[in-house]
XYZ file of C-alpha atoms in Angstrom:
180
model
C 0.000 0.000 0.000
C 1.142 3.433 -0.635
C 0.351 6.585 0.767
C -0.337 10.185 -1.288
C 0.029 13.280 0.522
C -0.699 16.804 -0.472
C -0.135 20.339 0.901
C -1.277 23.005 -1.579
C 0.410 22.061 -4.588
C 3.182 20.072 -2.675
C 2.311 16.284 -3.826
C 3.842 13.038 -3.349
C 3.173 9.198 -3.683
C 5.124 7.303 -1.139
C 5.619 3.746 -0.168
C 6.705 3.941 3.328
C 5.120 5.978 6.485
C 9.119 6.838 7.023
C 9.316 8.333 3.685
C 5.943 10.131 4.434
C 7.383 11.847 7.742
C 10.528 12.869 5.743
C 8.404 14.913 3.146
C 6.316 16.345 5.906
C 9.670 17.614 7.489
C 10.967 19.010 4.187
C 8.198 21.838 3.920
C 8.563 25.050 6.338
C 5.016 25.634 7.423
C 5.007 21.951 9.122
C 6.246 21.576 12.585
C 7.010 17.954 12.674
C 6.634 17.059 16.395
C 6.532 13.426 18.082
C 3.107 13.151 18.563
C 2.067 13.952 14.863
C 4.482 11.655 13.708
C 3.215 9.368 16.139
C -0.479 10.012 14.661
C 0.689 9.310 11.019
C 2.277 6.131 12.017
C -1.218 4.967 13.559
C -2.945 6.121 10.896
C -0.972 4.218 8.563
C -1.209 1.110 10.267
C -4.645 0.996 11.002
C -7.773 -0.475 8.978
C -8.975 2.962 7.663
C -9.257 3.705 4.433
C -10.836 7.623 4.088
C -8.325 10.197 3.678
C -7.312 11.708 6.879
C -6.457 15.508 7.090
C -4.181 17.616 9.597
C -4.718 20.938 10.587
C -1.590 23.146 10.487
C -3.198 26.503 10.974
C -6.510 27.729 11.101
C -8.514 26.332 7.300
C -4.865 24.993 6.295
C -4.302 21.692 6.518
C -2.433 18.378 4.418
C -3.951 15.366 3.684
C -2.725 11.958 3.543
C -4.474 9.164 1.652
C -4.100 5.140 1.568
C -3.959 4.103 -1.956
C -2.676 0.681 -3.915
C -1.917 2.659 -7.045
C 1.617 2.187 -8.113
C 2.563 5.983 -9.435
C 0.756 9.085 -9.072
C -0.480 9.078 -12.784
C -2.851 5.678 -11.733
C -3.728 7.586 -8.370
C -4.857 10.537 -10.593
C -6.753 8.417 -12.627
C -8.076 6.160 -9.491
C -6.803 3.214 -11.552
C -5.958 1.677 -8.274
C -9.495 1.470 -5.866
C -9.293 -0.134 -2.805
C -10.648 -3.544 -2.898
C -13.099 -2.231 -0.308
C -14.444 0.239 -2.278
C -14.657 -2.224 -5.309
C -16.829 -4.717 -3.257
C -19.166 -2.042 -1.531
C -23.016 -3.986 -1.934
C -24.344 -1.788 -4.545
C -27.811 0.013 -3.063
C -30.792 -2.060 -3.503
C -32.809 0.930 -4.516
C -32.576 4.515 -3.720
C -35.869 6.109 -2.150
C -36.766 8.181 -5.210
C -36.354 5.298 -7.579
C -38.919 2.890 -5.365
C -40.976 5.735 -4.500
C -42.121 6.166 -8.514
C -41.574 2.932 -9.215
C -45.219 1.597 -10.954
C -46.790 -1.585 -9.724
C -50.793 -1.244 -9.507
C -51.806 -2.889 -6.027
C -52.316 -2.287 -2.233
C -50.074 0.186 -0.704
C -49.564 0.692 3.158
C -48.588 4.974 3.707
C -47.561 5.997 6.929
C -47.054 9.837 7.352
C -46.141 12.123 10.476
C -47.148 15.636 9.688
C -47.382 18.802 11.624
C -51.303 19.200 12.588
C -52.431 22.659 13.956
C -54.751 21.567 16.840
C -56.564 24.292 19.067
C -55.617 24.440 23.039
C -58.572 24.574 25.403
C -58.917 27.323 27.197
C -56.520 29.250 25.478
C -58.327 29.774 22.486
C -54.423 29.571 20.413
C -53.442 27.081 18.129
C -50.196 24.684 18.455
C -48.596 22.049 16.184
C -48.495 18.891 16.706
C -46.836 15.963 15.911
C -49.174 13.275 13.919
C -48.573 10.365 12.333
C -51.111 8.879 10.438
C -51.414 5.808 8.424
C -53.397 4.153 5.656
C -54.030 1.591 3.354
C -55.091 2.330 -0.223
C -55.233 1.218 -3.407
C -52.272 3.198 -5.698
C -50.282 2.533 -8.544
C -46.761 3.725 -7.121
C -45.503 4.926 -3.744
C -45.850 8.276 -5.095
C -49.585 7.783 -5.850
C -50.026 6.644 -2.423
C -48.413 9.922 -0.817
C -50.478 12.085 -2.804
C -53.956 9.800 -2.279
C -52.789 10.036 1.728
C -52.306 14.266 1.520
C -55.437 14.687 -0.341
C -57.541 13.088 2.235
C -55.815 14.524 5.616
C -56.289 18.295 3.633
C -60.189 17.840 3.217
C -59.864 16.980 7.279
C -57.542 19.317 9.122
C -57.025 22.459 9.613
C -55.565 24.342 6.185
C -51.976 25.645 8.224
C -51.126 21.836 8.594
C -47.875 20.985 7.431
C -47.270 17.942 5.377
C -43.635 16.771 4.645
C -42.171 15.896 1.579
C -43.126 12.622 0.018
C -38.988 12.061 -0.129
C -37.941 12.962 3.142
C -37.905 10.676 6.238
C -41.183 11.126 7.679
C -43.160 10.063 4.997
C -42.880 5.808 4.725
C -44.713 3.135 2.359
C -44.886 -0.559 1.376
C -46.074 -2.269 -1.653
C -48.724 -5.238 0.248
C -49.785 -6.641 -3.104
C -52.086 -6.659 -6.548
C -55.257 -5.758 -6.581
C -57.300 -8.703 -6.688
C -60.095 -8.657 -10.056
């Protein structure tokens, strides 16, 4: 494994955490002292992988990254990946992809939206936290937001606030077809 490091438009691909320190010493603004050297050395020999930056002065820092490329022209085209990276389980589906994904059928929608309640004997008005869930028939997770937000406006109070159909507090399952 080899290591790149950069400071502004100092650069260098090394092989050794001892060659490492030695261009860290050669450049001015760096005060190599025992205990970063120490830090590099750790770094190096742990299991990490994501580049790891020092701060020299305030927003000024170098970076050092883990790399199995064999010269810097393979690092600057990332010919070398780390088998880590290479392996990562690709996502099953990102949200937006499921969410307008079509398949006609039952749909279960759950939804927590901000509902503006009155408080007795105040007279004000408050949000609240409400969740709220259905079942309905849709043709895509998308359809069964909107089918969801159209009912709850006819029903509450018009300042409720309804998140987006994207976002974390909006949740759906596909339960299966229609039956004819």
């Amino acid at each position: 494994m080899n290591l790149y490091l950069r400071y502004f438009d100092r650069e260098t691909l090394v092989s050794t955490v001892d060659d490492a320190i030695e261009f860290l010493s050669s450049i001015e603004e760096i005060e190599m002292n025992p205990l970063l050297e120490e830090d590099i050395r750790a770094y190096v020999a742990s299991d990490i992988f994501y580049p790891k930056r020092y701060k020299i002065h305030p927003r000024v820092y170098f970076i050092i990254i883990k790399t199995d490329a064999a010269t810097m022209q393979d690092f600057k085209e990332k010919k070398a990946l780390h088998p880590a990276e290479e392996n990562k389980a690709k996502p099953v589906a990102p949200a937006l992809v499921r969410l307008t994904e079509e398949c006609y059928g039952w749909y279960e929608g759950m939804l927590e939206f901000k509902r503006v309640l009155l408080v007795p004997g105040t007279g004000k008005f408050q949000y609240r936290d409400t969740q709220f869930s259905a079942r309905v028939k849709a043709i895509s997770g998308m359809d069964c937001y909107q089918r969801i937000v159209d009912y709850l406006r006819e029903r509450v109070d018009d300042r409720s606030q309804f998140p987006s159909a994207k976002g974390k507090n909006f949740k759906f399952r596909y339960l299966g077809k229609v039956k004819q």
